[in-house]
Coordinates of C-alpha atoms in Angstrom, one line a residue:
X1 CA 85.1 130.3 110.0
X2 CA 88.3 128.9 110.6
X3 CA 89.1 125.1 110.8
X4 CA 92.1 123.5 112.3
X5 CA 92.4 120.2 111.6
X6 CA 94.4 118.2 113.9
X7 CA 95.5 115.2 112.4
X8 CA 97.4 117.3 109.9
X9 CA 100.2 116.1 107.2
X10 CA 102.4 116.4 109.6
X11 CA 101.1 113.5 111.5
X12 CA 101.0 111.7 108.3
X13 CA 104.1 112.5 107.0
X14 CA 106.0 111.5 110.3
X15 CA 103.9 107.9 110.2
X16 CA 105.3 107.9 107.2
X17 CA 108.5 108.3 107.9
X18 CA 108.6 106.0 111.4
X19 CA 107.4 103.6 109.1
X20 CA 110.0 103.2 106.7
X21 CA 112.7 103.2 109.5
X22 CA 110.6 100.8 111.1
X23 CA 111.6 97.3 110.3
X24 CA 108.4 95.3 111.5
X25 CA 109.1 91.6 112.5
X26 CA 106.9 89.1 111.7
X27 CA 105.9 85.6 114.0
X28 CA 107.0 82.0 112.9
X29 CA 106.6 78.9 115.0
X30 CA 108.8 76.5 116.1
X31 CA 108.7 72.7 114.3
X32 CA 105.9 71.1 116.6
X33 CA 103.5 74.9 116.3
X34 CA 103.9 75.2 120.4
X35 CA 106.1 78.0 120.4
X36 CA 106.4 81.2 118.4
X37 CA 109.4 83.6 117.3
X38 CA 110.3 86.9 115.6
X39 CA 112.3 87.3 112.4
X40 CA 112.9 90.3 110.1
X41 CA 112.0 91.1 107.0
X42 CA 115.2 88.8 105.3
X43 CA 114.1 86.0 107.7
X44 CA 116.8 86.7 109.8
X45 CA 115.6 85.4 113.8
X46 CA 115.5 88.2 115.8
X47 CA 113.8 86.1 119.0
X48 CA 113.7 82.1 119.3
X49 CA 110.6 80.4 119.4
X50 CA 109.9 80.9 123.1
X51 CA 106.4 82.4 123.5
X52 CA 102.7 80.8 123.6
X53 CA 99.7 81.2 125.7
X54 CA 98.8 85.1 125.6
X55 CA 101.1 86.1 122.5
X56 CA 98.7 86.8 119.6
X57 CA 100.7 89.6 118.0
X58 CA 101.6 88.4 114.1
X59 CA 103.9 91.4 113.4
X60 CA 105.9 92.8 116.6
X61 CA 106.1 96.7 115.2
X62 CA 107.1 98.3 118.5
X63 CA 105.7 96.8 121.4
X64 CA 103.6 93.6 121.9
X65 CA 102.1 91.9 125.3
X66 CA 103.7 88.3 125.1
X67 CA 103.5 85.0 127.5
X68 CA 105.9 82.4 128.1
X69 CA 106.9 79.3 130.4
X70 CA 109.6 79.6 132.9
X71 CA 110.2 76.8 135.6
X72 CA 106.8 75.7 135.2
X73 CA 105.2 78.9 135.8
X74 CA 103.6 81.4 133.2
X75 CA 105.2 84.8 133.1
X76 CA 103.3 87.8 131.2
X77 CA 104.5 91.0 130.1
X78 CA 105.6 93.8 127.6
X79 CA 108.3 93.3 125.5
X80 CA 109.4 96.3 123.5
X81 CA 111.9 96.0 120.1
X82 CA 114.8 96.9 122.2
X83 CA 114.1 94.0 124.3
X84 CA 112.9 95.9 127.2
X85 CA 110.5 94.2 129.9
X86 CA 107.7 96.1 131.2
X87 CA 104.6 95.7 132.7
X88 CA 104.7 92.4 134.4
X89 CA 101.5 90.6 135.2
X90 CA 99.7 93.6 134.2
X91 CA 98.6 92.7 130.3
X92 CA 95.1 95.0 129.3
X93 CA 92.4 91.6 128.9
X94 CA 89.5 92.2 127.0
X95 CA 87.4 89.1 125.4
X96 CA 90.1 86.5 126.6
X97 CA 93.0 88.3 124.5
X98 CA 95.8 91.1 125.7
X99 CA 96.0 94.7 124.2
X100 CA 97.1 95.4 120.8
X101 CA 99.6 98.6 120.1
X102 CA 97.6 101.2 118.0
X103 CA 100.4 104.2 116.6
X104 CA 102.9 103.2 119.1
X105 CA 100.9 102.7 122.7
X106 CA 99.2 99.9 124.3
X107 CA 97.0 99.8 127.3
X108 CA 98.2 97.9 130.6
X109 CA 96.5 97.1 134.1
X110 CA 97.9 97.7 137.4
X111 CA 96.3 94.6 139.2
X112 CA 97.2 96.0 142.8
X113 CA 94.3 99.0 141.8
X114 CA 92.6 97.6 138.8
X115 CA 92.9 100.7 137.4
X116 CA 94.5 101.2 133.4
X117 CA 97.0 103.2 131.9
X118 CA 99.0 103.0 129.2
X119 CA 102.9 102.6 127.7
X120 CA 104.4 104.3 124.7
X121 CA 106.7 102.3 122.4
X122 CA 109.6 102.8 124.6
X123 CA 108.0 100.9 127.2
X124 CA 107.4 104.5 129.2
X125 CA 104.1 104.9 131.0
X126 CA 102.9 107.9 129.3
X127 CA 99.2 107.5 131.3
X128 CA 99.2 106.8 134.8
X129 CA 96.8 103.7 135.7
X130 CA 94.1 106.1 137.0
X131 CA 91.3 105.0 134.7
X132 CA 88.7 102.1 135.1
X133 CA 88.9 101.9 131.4
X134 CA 90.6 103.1 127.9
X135 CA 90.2 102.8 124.6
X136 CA 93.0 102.3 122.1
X137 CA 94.7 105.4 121.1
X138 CA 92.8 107.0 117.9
X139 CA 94.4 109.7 116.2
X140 CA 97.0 110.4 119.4
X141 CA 93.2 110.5 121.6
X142 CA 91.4 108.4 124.0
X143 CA 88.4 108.1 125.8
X144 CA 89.0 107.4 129.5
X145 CA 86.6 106.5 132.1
X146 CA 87.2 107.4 135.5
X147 CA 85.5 106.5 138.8
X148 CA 83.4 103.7 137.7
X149 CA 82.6 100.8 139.3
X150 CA 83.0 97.2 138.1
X151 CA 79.9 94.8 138.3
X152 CA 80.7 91.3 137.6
X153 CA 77.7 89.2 135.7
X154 CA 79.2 85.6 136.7
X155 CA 82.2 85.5 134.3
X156 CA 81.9 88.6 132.7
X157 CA 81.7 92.1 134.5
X158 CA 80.6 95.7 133.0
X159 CA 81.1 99.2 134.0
X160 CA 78.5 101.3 136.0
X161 CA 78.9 105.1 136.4
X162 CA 82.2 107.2 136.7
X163 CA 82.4 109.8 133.8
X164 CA 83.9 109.5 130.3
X165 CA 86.6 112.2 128.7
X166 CA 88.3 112.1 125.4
X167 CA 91.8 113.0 126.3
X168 CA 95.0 113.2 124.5
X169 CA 98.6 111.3 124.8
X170 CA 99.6 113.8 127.0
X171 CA 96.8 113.4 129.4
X172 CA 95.1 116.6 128.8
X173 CA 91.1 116.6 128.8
X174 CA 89.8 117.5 125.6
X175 CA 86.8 117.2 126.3
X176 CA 84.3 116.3 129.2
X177 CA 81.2 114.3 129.8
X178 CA 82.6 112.2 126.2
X179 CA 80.2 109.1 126.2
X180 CA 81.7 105.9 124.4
X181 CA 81.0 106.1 120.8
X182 CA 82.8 103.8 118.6
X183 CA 80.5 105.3 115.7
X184 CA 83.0 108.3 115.0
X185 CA 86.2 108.4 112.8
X186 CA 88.7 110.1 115.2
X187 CA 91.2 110.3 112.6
X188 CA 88.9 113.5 110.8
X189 CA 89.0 115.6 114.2
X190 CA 88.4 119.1 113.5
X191 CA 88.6 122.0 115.9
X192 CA 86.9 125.4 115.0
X193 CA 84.7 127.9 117.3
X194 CA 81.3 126.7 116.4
X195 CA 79.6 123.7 116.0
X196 CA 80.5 122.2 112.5
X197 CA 77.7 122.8 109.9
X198 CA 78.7 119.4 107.9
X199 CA 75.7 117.0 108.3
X200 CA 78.0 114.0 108.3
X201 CA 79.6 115.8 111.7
X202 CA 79.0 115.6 115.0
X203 CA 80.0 118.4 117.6
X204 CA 81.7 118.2 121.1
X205 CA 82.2 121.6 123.4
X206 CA 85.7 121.1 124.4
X207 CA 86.6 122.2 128.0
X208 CA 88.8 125.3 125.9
X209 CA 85.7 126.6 124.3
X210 CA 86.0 125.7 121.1
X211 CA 84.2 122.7 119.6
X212 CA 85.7 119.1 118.4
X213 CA 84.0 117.8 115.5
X214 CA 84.2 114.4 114.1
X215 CA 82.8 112.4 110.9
X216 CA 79.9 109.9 111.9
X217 CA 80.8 106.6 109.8
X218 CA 76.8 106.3 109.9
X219 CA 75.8 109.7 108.3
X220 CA 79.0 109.4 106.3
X221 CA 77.8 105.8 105.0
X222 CA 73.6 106.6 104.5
X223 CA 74.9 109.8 102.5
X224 CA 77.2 108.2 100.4
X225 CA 74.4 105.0 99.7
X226 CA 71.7 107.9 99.1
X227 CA 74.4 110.3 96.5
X228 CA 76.8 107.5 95.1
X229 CA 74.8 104.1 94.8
X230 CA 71.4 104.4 95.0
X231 CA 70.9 107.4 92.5
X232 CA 72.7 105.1 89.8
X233 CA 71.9 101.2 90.1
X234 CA 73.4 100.9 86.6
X235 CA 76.1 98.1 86.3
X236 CA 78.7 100.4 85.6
X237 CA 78.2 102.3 88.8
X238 CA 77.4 99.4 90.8
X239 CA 80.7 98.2 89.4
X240 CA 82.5 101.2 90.2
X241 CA 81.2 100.9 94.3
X242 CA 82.7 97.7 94.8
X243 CA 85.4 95.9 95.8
X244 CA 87.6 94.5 93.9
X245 CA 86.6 90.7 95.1
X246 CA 83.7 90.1 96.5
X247 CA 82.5 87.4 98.6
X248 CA 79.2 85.5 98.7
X249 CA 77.6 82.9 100.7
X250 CA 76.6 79.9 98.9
X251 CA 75.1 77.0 100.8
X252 CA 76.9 74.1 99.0
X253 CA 80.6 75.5 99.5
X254 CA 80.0 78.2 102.1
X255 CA 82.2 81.6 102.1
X256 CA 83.3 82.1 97.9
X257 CA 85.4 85.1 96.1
X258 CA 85.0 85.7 92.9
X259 CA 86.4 88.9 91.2
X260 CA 83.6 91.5 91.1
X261 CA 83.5 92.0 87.4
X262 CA 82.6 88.2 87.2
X263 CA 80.3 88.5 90.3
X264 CA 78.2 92.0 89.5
X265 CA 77.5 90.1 85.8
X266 CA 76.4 87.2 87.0
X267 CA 74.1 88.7 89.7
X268 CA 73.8 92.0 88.7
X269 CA 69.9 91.7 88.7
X270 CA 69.7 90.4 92.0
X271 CA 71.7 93.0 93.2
X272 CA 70.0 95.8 91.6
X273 CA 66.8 94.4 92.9
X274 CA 68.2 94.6 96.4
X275 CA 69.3 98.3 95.8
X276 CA 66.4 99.5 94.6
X277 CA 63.7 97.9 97.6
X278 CA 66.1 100.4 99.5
X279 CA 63.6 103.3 97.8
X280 CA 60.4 101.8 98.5
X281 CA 59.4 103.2 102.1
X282 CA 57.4 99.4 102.5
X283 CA 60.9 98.0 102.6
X284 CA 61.9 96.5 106.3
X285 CA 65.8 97.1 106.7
X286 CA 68.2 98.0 109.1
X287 CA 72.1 99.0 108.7
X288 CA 74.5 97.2 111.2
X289 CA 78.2 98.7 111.8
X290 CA 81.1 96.0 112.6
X291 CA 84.5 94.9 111.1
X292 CA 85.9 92.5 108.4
X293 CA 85.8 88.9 110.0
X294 CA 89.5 87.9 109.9
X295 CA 88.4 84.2 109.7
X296 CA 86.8 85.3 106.0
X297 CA 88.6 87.9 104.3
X298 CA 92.0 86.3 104.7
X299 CA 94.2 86.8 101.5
X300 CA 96.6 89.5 101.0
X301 CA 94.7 92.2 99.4
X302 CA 92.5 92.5 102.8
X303 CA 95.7 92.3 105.0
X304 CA 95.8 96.8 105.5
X305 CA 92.6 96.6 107.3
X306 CA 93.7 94.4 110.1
X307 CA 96.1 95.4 112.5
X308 CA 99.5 93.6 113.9
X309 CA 97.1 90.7 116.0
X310 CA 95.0 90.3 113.3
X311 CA 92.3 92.7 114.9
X312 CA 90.1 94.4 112.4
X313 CA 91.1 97.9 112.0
X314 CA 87.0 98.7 112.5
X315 CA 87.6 102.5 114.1
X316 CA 88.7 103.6 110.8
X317 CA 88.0 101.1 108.2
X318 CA 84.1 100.1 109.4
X319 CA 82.1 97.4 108.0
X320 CA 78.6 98.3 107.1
X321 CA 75.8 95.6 106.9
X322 CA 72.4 96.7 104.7
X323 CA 70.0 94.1 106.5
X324 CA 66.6 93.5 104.2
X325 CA 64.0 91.9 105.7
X326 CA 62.0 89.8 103.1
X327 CA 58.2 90.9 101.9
X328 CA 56.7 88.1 103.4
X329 CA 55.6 88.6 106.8
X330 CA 55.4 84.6 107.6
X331 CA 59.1 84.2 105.7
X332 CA 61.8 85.6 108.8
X333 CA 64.9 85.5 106.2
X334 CA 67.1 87.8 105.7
X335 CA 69.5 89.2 102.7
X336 CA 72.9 91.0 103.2
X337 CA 74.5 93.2 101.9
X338 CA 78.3 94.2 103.3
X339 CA 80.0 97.3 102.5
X340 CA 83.6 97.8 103.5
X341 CA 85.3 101.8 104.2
X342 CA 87.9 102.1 102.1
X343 CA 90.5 105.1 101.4
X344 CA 88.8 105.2 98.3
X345 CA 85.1 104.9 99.6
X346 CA 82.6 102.3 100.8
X347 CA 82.6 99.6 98.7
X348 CA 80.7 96.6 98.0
X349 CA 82.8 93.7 99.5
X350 CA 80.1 91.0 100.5
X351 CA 76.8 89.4 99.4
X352 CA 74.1 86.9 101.6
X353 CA 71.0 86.1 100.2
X354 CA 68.5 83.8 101.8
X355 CA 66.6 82.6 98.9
X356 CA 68.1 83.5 95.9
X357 CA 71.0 82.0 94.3
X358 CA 74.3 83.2 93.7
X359 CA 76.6 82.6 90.6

């Protein structure tokens, strides 16, 4: 059987490229924090202190959604690195923050429909504001909902009906009847003309006949905890599947890092312990997916898996949270354990345990 894959090197290689000509700017503040500017990599000020509010992007790589103060009022809008003005009063809000670019688009709404689209990097509209909703781009795709209605729930409001596609930058329908799943890793789409027999796949009939396959993070993550960790709780292995810091909660100080060769000796029997209830059937546990909290992993080694607002990265560097119940039925606590997907694998980044404690 033949396989296309569809984020080939060539996508890589041009990311590549468009990133080295790309000279990012980062944010700085004004003297009394109320303002922020952009300046480039030599610190040279490419925009004044001017914007506040709505303006959460750190690094400005192409286009950002920015607020400022004129006369009093507050103006919103798109500002590209040509200095280009788009998109006014029509920033994408979702959980009291504007849209983020994702590989050079960002998602707007036209508040005379309420519908969405989006703009490339040039400020273009490259999808017309005919959906009720969008995701961020993922490996040049999209899902789009269309025809939905919006139910408010006193301040917040939710989707009901409509049907979901994923879709490409250029607007054509991959595939139909696409249900929201934030649980697949876009950036291993496959095409081929039958379902994919890889167990860590899952297959969608595209609207050309062939079939769309993409890598669960789940399956991917309980196969590689089954075949690389579990099968070998020696310290060396354990070791080997982890981070290179890892932090732990301790009650006294809170959120800790220590480097994990210091960490897995110190507590490699409690960890090992952990692991291994993992085999006993009697063992109550559950596996929760999310993303690094930016308010923890904050130093510069963790800095690739957030994106230009700070965002975590979580639809292609996933967080996944081993949640063990304890043995006793009248104790309700609970011990974590956090693994982080890497380019080099899940690894062990994070440790919470209820009752033991941690060196």
């Amino acid at each position: 059987m033949k396989k296309s894959i569809l984020f080939s090197v060539f996508f890589f290689l041009n990311l590549t490229v468009f990133a080295q000509n790309n000279d990012i700017w980062i944010s700085f503040p004004d003297k009394d924090s109320t303002h922020i500017g952009f300046k480039d990599k030599n610190g040279v000020i490419k925009i004044e202190p001017k914007f506040m509010g709505m303006t959460i992007a750190h690094k400005f790589e192409n286009i950002i959604a920015v607020n400022e103060e004129n006369n009093q009022k507050w103006e919103s809008y798109y500002l590209t690195k040509a200095g280009k003005i788009v998109g006014r009063d029509s920033l994408y809000i979702f959980d009291n923050g504007p849209d983020c670019e994702n590989e050079g688009f960002i998602r707007f709404t036209d508040r005379k429909t309420d519908k969405m689209g989006m703009f490339n990097s040039d400020g273009k509209i490259v999808i017309p504001a005919i959906y009720s909703n969008l995701t961020k781009v993922r490996n040049r795709t999209f899902i789009g909902l269309k025809d939905a209605e919006k139910v408010r729930d006193g301040e917040h409001f939710f989707w009901t009906g409509g049907k979901e596609f994923l879709i490409d930058i250029n607007n054509t329908v991959l595939i139909e009847d696409f249900a929201y799943n934030d649980n697949l890793n876009f950036y291993s789409l496959e095409k081929s003309g039958e379902p994919s027999k890889n167990a860590t796949r899952e297959s969608f009939l595209g609207v050309n006949g062939n079939y769309y396959s993409f890598i669960s993070f789940e399956k991917e993550f309980k196969e590689w905890l089954t075949n690389s960790l579990l099968k070998d709780l020696s310290k060396a292995n354990i070791l080997k599947q982890s981070f290179d810091k890892i932090t732990y909660w301790k009650e006294s100080t809170g959120w800790i890092s220590n480097p994990k060769n210091k960490f897995i000796n110190e507590n490699y029997n409690y960890i090992k312990l952990k692991l291994q209830e993992l085999n006993t059937a009697k063992t109550e546990y559950f596996i929760s997916a999310d993303g690094l909290n930016p308010f923890i992993f904050e130093s510069a080694e963790y800095e690739m898996y957030f994106n230009n607002c700070n965002e975590s990265k979580d639809w292609i560097y996933p967080t996944m949270d081993i949640v063990i119940s304890s043995k006793n039925k009248i104790d309700h606590t609970q011990d974590h354990l956090e693994f982080l997907r890497t380019e080099n694998g899940y690894k062990l980044i994070s440790v919470s345990a209820a009752k033991h404690n941690l060196k």
